């Protein structure tokens, strides 16, 4: 089994979900007491948020790239950035890490394309919805991403940072997201991307008005496929084919 490197802590609420998803999948596919070989560097999210707020993305890229390089030195065979927003600096992190970076946007695009979806609504932080890096990457896969209206973007961003990243789950916020999703169908959306790794803490991708795609689960599954592929152990190879 290959070793998975996680750049986490952004927030730790969703990083904990990554750890659970990855280990549950490995146990399901290998059985018994099997668990994933994982190295985690959990960053102080307050430092990352300060760089985001100040629009200091180059510095944020160096911070995460340094974390990725450290994971590689520690033995990680791949790196995951355990957040959608910080994929804005994914290219720098990949270069500095020197090992394969499993990209959450590419993996989510692949899941959408496999199901014939081409016009998803994106629910995410305002950085992910407004900076353009996400929609451009999706467009390269032939996917036309919709984002909520400005007021709704602000509300979703607030739910993420003021509630979910702090472990707060509120029914009124869940209702608001469901309303935004329902309205998006009238704009031509054919699916929904839970494009912030914390949103799955609030709403279930399988219980939405449109087909939902949980980027956290998709990303974690891709990591497991990588970890179980290409090894000498026949059980790992067979398991990777089933993930």
GROMACS .gro file of N, CA and C in nm, residues 4 23 30 32 40 44 50 58 64 77 110 117 119 127 142 146 171 183-184 211 234:
model
   63
    4UNK      N    1  -0.035   0.790   0.186
    4UNK     CA    2  -0.110   0.910   0.151
    4UNK      C    3  -0.065   1.025   0.239
   23UNK      N    4  -0.987   0.575   0.577
   23UNK     CA    5  -0.968   0.450   0.652
   23UNK      C    6  -1.087   0.356   0.639
   30UNK      N    7  -0.997  -0.403   0.195
   30UNK     CA    8  -0.896  -0.502   0.233
   30UNK      C    9  -0.943  -0.591   0.347
   32UNK      N   10  -1.081  -0.699   0.755
   32UNK     CA   11  -1.013  -0.719   0.881
   32UNK      C   12  -0.976  -0.591   0.951
   40UNK      N   13  -0.013   1.300   0.810
   40UNK     CA   14  -0.091   1.424   0.813
   40UNK      C   15  -0.009   1.540   0.866
   44UNK      N   16  -0.222   2.532   1.105
   44UNK     CA   17  -0.302   2.624   1.186
   44UNK      C   18  -0.388   2.706   1.089
   50UNK      N   19  -0.564   3.418   0.746
   50UNK     CA   20  -0.505   3.552   0.742
   50UNK      C   21  -0.444   3.581   0.606
   58UNK      N   22   0.046   3.393  -0.289
   58UNK     CA   23   0.180   3.340  -0.313
   58UNK      C   24   0.240   3.286  -0.183
   64UNK      N   25   0.179   2.598   0.203
   64UNK     CA   26   0.129   2.463   0.174
   64UNK      C   27   0.231   2.379   0.099
   77UNK      N   28   0.371   0.913  -0.069
   77UNK     CA   29   0.381   0.885  -0.213
   77UNK      C   30   0.292   0.976  -0.296
  110UNK      N   31  -1.422   1.449  -1.307
  110UNK     CA   32  -1.431   1.312  -1.359
  110UNK      C   33  -1.560   1.244  -1.313
  117UNK      N   34  -2.306   1.474  -1.629
  117UNK     CA   35  -2.344   1.607  -1.578
  117UNK      C   36  -2.250   1.712  -1.637
  119UNK      N   37  -2.351   2.087  -1.607
  119UNK     CA   38  -2.385   2.222  -1.564
  119UNK      C   39  -2.418   2.222  -1.414
  127UNK      N   40  -1.400   3.256  -0.222
  127UNK     CA   41  -1.275   3.248  -0.297
  127UNK      C   42  -1.288   3.144  -0.410
  142UNK      N   43  -1.484   2.054  -1.995
  142UNK     CA   44  -1.612   2.066  -2.064
  142UNK      C   45  -1.731   2.085  -1.972
  146UNK      N   46  -2.212   2.678  -1.258
  146UNK     CA   47  -2.295   2.790  -1.213
  146UNK      C   48  -2.257   2.823  -1.070
  171UNK      N   49  -2.990   2.437   1.163
  171UNK     CA   50  -3.096   2.395   1.072
  171UNK      C   51  -3.132   2.504   0.972
  183UNK      N   52  -3.344   2.680  -0.632
  183UNK     CA   53  -3.349   2.793  -0.725
  183UNK      C   54  -3.255   2.772  -0.844
  184UNK      N   55  -3.144   2.703  -0.821
  184UNK     CA   56  -3.047   2.682  -0.929
  184UNK      C   57  -3.101   2.592  -1.039
  211UNK      N   58  -2.892   1.600  -0.828
  211UNK     CA   59  -2.784   1.505  -0.794
  211UNK      C   60  -2.666   1.578  -0.731
  234UNK      N   61  -0.136  -0.845  -0.431
  234UNK     CA   62  -0.250  -0.873  -0.518
  234UNK      C   63  -0.380  -0.821  -0.458
   0.00000   0.00000   0.00000
